[in-house]
Amino acid sequence: MAPNLLVLGGTTEATALCCVLAAQGVRGTVSFAGRVARPVRQPLPQRVGGFGGVDGLVAFLRSEKITHVVDATHPFAAQMSFNAVDACARTGIPLVALTRAPWCSVVGDTWTHVRDIACAVAALDGPPERVMLAIGRMHLADFAPNPQHFYLLRLVDPPQEPPPFPDHHVLVDRGPFDSDSDLALMQEHRISWVVSKNSGGTGAYAKIAAARRLAVPVIMIDRPPVPRRLEVHSPEAVLHWLHHGVTDLGV
Ligand SMILES: NC(=O)c1ccc[n+]([C@@H]2O[C@H](COP(=O)([O-])OP(=O)(O)OC[C@H]3O[C@@H](n4cnc5c(N)ncnc54)[C@H](OP(=O)(O)O)[C@@H]3O)[C@@H](O)[C@H]2O)c1
């Protein structure tokens, strides 16, 4: 049977994979959670919205006659990754994750590693600072206990509700970003701290490089645990898995 892929998307890497799949004439659908108003246009058919947990995903895989699943979600989208592993185990459909390595600090970086968002909030429990809070919109409310800071927010869509801290500036923009522009942005807003998820990849790294150049400290939120699954790191490796299969973890 000709492959019919489900790509769990929402990342630059997923978009790059869809371009390669479309160029190769591979049939597939890319899925978005629906977190942003205007997802980046894809060269494959797309669907938007949650599946309804593992049961819903199993039903989707069966009704759409999906033959392979590629989990190309963001490293912080752990729930979706667990659901994909469970649903593929239940249906016997092969699964691979297209992942990117976490960032590592280099000379000149001043990082405080924290385990999760709650620990990032706790790390900001101090005198007023000027914080670039680069974590997307989903967890902004968690930072309400620290209203003493100025927060620079960069969001894909304008916020539907005002952020829960009085002193802030919202920038509506979509990556990839570059280090020179982020350096200028941080200077303009006199940023003294950056809060970032350890997303890895290139598109969101500009603020980390800019922070290094300005000697601004970074609160780096570690990745959540994700399930053990087959992982590859490039669209070409996904194609190889699709056509030849692979047996070792960590390809
Ligand atoms: N978390 C981040 O920092 C981040 C950053 C950039 C992009 N993204 C992208 O944004 C999406 C949501 O991230 P999240 O952290 O909220 O995910 P999550 O916590 O792992 O997922 C929560 C629920 O959202 C739905 N969902 C997530 N990804 C989906 C997808 N690609 N297609 C269809 N449904 C999806 C699923 O709902 P059901 O249980 O109903 O199926 C899932 O159980 C992901 O696709 C991710 O790639 C996330």
Short mmCIF file of C-alpha atoms and ligand atoms in Angstrom, two decimals:
data_model
loop_
_atom_site.label_atom_id
_atom_site.label_comp_id
_atom_site.label_asym_id
_atom_site.label_seq_id
_atom_site.Cartn_x
_atom_site.Cartn_y
_atom_site.Cartn_z
CA MET A 1 0.00 0.00 0.00
CA ALA A 2 1.33 3.49 -0.86
CA PRO A 3 2.27 5.45 2.26
CA ASN A 4 -0.26 7.93 3.65
CA LEU A 5 1.41 9.99 6.37
CA LEU A 6 0.11 11.97 9.29
CA VAL A 7 2.58 14.71 10.22
CA LEU A 8 1.95 16.21 13.66
CA GLY A 9 3.15 19.73 13.01
CA GLY A 10 3.43 23.23 14.39
CA THR A 11 7.18 23.66 13.93
CA THR A 12 9.63 24.92 11.30
CA GLU A 13 10.92 21.37 11.04
CA ALA A 14 7.45 20.02 10.26
CA THR A 15 7.04 22.59 7.49
CA ALA A 16 10.43 21.64 6.02
CA LEU A 17 9.42 17.98 6.13
CA CYS A 18 6.12 18.70 4.37
CA CYS A 19 8.00 20.50 1.59
CA VAL A 20 10.25 17.46 1.09
CA LEU A 21 7.30 15.05 1.18
CA ALA A 22 5.33 17.13 -1.33
CA ALA A 23 8.35 17.38 -3.64
CA GLN A 24 8.70 13.59 -3.51
CA GLY A 25 5.00 13.07 -4.20
CA VAL A 26 4.42 11.38 -0.83
CA ARG A 27 0.77 11.48 0.26
CA GLY A 28 0.06 12.90 3.69
CA THR A 29 -1.77 15.30 5.96
CA VAL A 30 -0.27 17.79 8.37
CA SER A 31 -2.06 18.43 11.65
CA PHE A 32 -2.09 21.62 13.73
CA ALA A 33 -3.43 22.06 17.24
CA GLY A 34 -5.02 25.37 16.26
CA ARG A 35 -3.07 27.54 18.68
CA VAL A 36 -2.31 30.27 16.11
CA ALA A 37 -4.86 32.10 13.98
CA ARG A 38 -2.98 31.76 10.71
CA PRO A 39 -0.75 28.69 10.54
CA VAL A 40 2.06 28.78 7.97
CA ARG A 41 0.72 27.51 4.61
CA GLN A 42 1.74 23.93 3.93
CA PRO A 43 2.31 22.11 0.65
CA LEU A 44 0.27 19.16 2.01
CA PRO A 45 -3.41 19.00 2.98
CA GLN A 46 -3.89 20.20 6.53
CA ARG A 47 -6.32 19.70 9.39
CA VAL A 48 -6.66 21.84 12.52
CA GLY A 49 -7.66 21.01 16.11
CA GLY A 50 -7.15 18.34 18.74
CA PHE A 51 -8.12 14.76 17.93
CA GLY A 52 -9.84 14.16 21.27
CA GLY A 53 -7.10 12.36 23.18
CA VAL A 54 -5.67 8.95 22.33
CA ASP A 55 -9.07 7.48 21.43
CA GLY A 56 -9.73 10.32 19.01
CA LEU A 57 -6.32 9.95 17.42
CA VAL A 58 -6.80 6.18 17.03
CA ALA A 59 -10.14 6.83 15.34
CA PHE A 60 -8.55 9.41 13.02
CA LEU A 61 -5.69 7.09 12.05
CA ARG A 62 -8.15 4.34 11.18
CA SER A 63 -10.73 6.47 9.35
CA GLU A 64 -8.07 8.25 7.28
CA LYS A 65 -6.19 5.00 6.59
CA ILE A 66 -2.93 6.51 7.85
CA THR A 67 0.05 4.19 7.27
CA HIS A 68 2.81 6.16 9.08
CA VAL A 69 2.92 8.90 11.72
CA VAL A 70 5.67 11.52 12.03
CA ASP A 71 5.67 13.44 15.30
CA ALA A 72 7.25 16.74 14.30
CA THR A 73 5.76 18.73 17.18
CA HIS A 74 7.64 21.16 19.38
CA PRO A 75 9.77 19.56 22.14
CA PHE A 76 7.46 21.15 24.74
CA ALA A 77 4.35 19.55 23.17
CA ALA A 78 4.82 16.48 25.35
CA GLN A 79 1.16 15.51 25.68
CA MET A 80 0.78 15.18 21.92
CA SER A 81 3.94 13.08 21.79
CA PHE A 82 2.68 10.70 24.50
CA ASN A 83 -0.68 10.43 22.70
CA ALA A 84 1.05 9.64 19.41
CA VAL A 85 3.07 6.83 20.99
CA ASP A 86 -0.03 5.33 22.62
CA ALA A 87 -2.21 5.60 19.51
CA CYS A 88 0.46 4.10 17.25
CA ALA A 89 1.03 1.25 19.72
CA ARG A 90 -2.70 0.53 19.71
CA THR A 91 -3.03 0.59 15.91
CA GLY A 92 0.35 -0.92 15.02
CA ILE A 93 1.13 2.09 12.84
CA PRO A 94 4.85 2.93 12.63
CA LEU A 95 5.85 6.19 14.34
CA VAL A 96 8.95 8.32 14.10
CA ALA A 97 9.70 11.63 15.82
CA LEU A 98 11.52 14.38 13.92
CA THR A 99 13.44 16.11 16.69
CA ARG A 100 16.08 18.76 17.20
CA ALA A 101 18.83 18.82 19.78
CA PRO A 102 18.47 21.13 22.78
CA TRP A 103 20.63 24.23 22.92
CA CYS A 104 23.79 24.06 25.01
CA SER A 105 25.40 27.07 26.63
CA VAL A 106 28.67 28.31 25.19
CA VAL A 107 31.33 30.70 26.48
CA GLY A 108 29.70 34.05 27.25
CA ASP A 109 26.28 32.63 28.11
CA THR A 110 24.90 33.12 31.62
CA TRP A 111 22.10 30.60 31.96
CA THR A 112 20.09 29.59 34.97
CA HIS A 113 18.56 26.20 34.19
CA VAL A 114 15.09 25.63 35.59
CA ARG A 115 12.98 22.49 35.43
CA ASP A 116 9.68 23.96 34.29
CA ILE A 117 7.56 27.10 34.00
CA ALA A 118 6.77 27.14 37.74
CA CYS A 119 10.49 27.21 38.51
CA ALA A 120 11.00 30.04 36.01
CA VAL A 121 8.32 32.02 37.84
CA ALA A 122 10.05 31.29 41.16
CA ALA A 123 13.39 32.42 39.71
CA LEU A 124 11.85 35.83 38.95
CA ASP A 125 10.72 36.39 42.53
CA GLY A 126 12.97 39.41 43.15
CA PRO A 127 13.33 43.14 42.59
CA PRO A 128 11.94 44.68 39.37
CA GLU A 129 13.73 43.70 36.17
CA ARG A 130 13.08 44.16 32.47
CA VAL A 131 12.24 40.70 31.22
CA MET A 132 11.93 39.36 27.70
CA LEU A 133 9.40 36.58 28.30
CA ALA A 134 9.79 34.47 25.18
CA ILE A 135 7.60 31.49 25.98
CA GLY A 136 4.56 31.99 23.73
CA ARG A 137 1.13 32.84 25.09
CA MET A 138 -0.03 29.62 26.76
CA HIS A 139 1.67 30.13 30.14
CA LEU A 140 1.68 33.92 30.52
CA ALA A 141 -0.84 33.75 33.37
CA ASP A 142 1.63 31.70 35.40
CA PHE A 143 3.80 34.82 35.72
CA ALA A 144 1.05 36.85 37.42
CA PRO A 145 2.68 36.35 40.88
CA ASN A 146 5.58 38.57 39.72
CA PRO A 147 3.87 41.79 38.51
CA GLN A 148 6.84 43.93 39.61
CA HIS A 149 8.72 43.38 36.34
CA PHE A 150 8.42 44.93 32.89
CA TYR A 151 7.69 42.12 30.42
CA LEU A 152 8.46 42.20 26.70
CA LEU A 153 6.21 39.65 25.01
CA ARG A 154 6.61 38.43 21.45
CA LEU A 155 3.50 36.60 20.27
CA VAL A 156 2.31 35.17 16.95
CA ASP A 157 -1.21 36.59 17.46
CA PRO A 158 -2.37 39.61 19.46
CA PRO A 159 -3.40 38.46 22.95
CA GLN A 160 -7.15 37.94 23.41
CA GLU A 161 -6.94 39.13 27.02
CA PRO A 162 -4.52 41.65 28.50
CA PRO A 163 -1.51 39.93 30.07
CA PRO A 164 -1.84 39.55 33.87
CA PHE A 165 0.92 42.05 34.69
CA PRO A 166 0.58 45.83 34.32
CA ASP A 167 3.94 46.77 32.82
CA HIS A 168 4.40 45.07 29.48
CA HIS A 169 4.88 45.57 25.75
CA VAL A 170 3.44 43.14 23.21
CA LEU A 171 5.16 42.60 19.89
CA VAL A 172 3.19 40.57 17.34
CA ASP A 173 5.71 38.79 15.16
CA ARG A 174 6.57 35.35 13.87
CA GLY A 175 10.04 33.77 13.57
CA PRO A 176 12.55 32.97 12.38
CA PHE A 177 14.35 35.91 13.99
CA ASP A 178 17.92 37.12 13.60
CA SER A 179 20.41 37.97 16.27
CA ASP A 180 21.09 41.58 15.16
CA SER A 181 17.39 42.47 15.24
CA ASP A 182 16.91 40.77 18.60
CA LEU A 183 19.94 42.59 19.99
CA ALA A 184 18.46 45.93 18.85
CA LEU A 185 15.08 44.95 20.33
CA MET A 186 16.63 44.05 23.66
CA GLN A 187 18.59 47.31 23.74
CA GLU A 188 15.48 49.33 22.86
CA HIS A 189 13.60 47.79 25.80
CA ARG A 190 16.65 47.71 28.13
CA ILE A 191 16.12 44.00 28.75
CA SER A 192 17.93 42.68 31.83
CA TRP A 193 16.65 39.07 31.79
CA VAL A 194 15.47 36.64 29.11
CA VAL A 195 13.16 33.72 29.88
CA SER A 196 13.24 31.02 27.22
CA LYS A 197 12.21 27.43 26.68
CA ASN A 198 15.07 25.22 25.52
CA SER A 199 13.43 24.76 22.14
CA GLY A 200 16.55 23.97 20.14
CA GLY A 201 16.75 24.65 16.41
CA THR A 202 17.69 27.87 14.69
CA GLY A 203 14.49 29.93 14.36
CA ALA A 204 14.24 30.96 18.02
CA TYR A 205 17.97 31.01 18.84
CA ALA A 206 18.43 34.69 17.90
CA LYS A 207 17.41 35.95 21.35
CA ILE A 208 19.87 33.57 23.01
CA ALA A 209 22.72 34.78 20.80
CA ALA A 210 21.66 38.40 21.37
CA ALA A 211 21.55 37.87 25.15
CA ARG A 212 25.11 36.53 25.02
CA ARG A 213 26.30 39.55 23.05
CA LEU A 214 24.69 41.90 25.60
CA ALA A 215 25.75 39.82 28.65
CA VAL A 216 22.08 39.48 29.59
CA PRO A 217 21.32 36.42 31.77
CA VAL A 218 18.87 33.79 30.55
CA ILE A 219 16.46 31.67 32.57
CA MET A 220 16.45 28.52 30.44
CA ILE A 221 13.49 26.20 30.92
CA ASP A 222 14.48 22.55 30.44
CA ARG A 223 12.43 20.30 28.18
CA PRO A 224 9.65 18.17 29.62
CA PRO A 225 10.06 14.39 29.49
CA VAL A 226 8.83 12.80 26.27
CA PRO A 227 8.21 9.12 25.60
CA ARG A 228 10.89 6.82 24.27
CA ARG A 229 10.36 6.45 20.52
CA LEU A 230 12.32 6.24 17.32
CA GLU A 231 13.86 9.67 16.58
CA VAL A 232 15.41 11.14 13.46
CA HIS A 233 16.76 14.62 12.88
CA SER A 234 16.15 15.55 9.24
CA PRO A 235 13.45 15.27 6.56
CA GLU A 236 15.79 13.04 4.58
CA ALA A 237 16.03 10.65 7.52
CA VAL A 238 12.22 10.54 7.67
CA LEU A 239 12.17 9.59 3.98
CA HIS A 240 14.75 6.88 4.61
CA TRP A 241 12.63 5.52 7.48
CA LEU A 242 9.55 5.60 5.26
CA HIS A 243 11.12 3.69 2.41
CA HIS A 244 13.59 1.42 4.17
CA GLY A 245 12.61 1.38 7.83
CA VAL A 246 15.12 1.68 10.64
CA THR A 247 15.52 -0.45 13.67
CA ASP A 248 17.73 1.49 16.07
CA LEU A 249 16.64 4.25 18.37
CA GLY A 250 18.51 7.52 18.04
CA VAL A 251 18.95 7.55 14.24
N1 LIG B 1 4.57 24.14 23.48
C1 LIG B 1 5.31 25.00 22.81
O1 LIG B 1 6.15 25.73 23.35
C2 LIG B 1 5.13 25.12 21.31
C3 LIG B 1 5.96 26.01 20.59
C4 LIG B 1 5.82 26.09 19.21
C5 LIG B 1 4.88 25.32 18.57
N2 LIG B 1 4.09 24.47 19.29
C6 LIG B 1 3.10 23.64 18.58
O2 LIG B 1 1.84 23.96 19.11
C7 LIG B 1 1.06 22.79 19.22
C8 LIG B 1 0.45 22.72 20.62
O3 LIG B 1 1.49 22.68 21.57
P1 LIG B 1 1.17 22.28 23.07
O4 LIG B 1 2.42 22.43 23.85
O5 LIG B 1 -0.07 22.97 23.51
O6 LIG B 1 0.87 20.71 22.88
P2 LIG B 1 0.51 19.58 23.97
O7 LIG B 1 0.39 20.19 25.32
O8 LIG B 1 1.44 18.45 23.78
O9 LIG B 1 -0.90 19.09 23.44
C9 LIG B 1 -2.12 19.36 24.07
C10 LIG B 1 -3.22 18.90 23.16
O10 LIG B 1 -3.27 19.72 21.99
C11 LIG B 1 -3.59 18.94 20.84
N3 LIG B 1 -2.48 18.98 19.90
C12 LIG B 1 -1.18 19.29 20.13
N4 LIG B 1 -0.47 19.27 19.01
C13 LIG B 1 -1.34 18.93 18.03
C14 LIG B 1 -1.22 18.77 16.63
N5 LIG B 1 -0.04 18.98 16.00
N6 LIG B 1 -2.33 18.40 15.93
C15 LIG B 1 -3.52 18.23 16.54
N7 LIG B 1 -3.70 18.38 17.88
C16 LIG B 1 -2.62 18.74 18.60
C17 LIG B 1 -3.87 17.54 21.38
O11 LIG B 1 -5.26 17.52 21.70
P3 LIG B 1 -6.11 16.18 21.70
O12 LIG B 1 -5.72 15.44 22.94
O13 LIG B 1 -7.51 16.65 21.70
O14 LIG B 1 -5.75 15.42 20.45
C18 LIG B 1 -3.01 17.49 22.61
O15 LIG B 1 -3.43 16.52 23.56
C19 LIG B 1 1.94 21.61 18.88
O16 LIG B 1 1.51 21.10 17.65
C20 LIG B 1 3.33 22.16 18.82
O17 LIG B 1 4.10 21.58 17.78
C21 LIG B 1 4.19 24.36 20.64
#
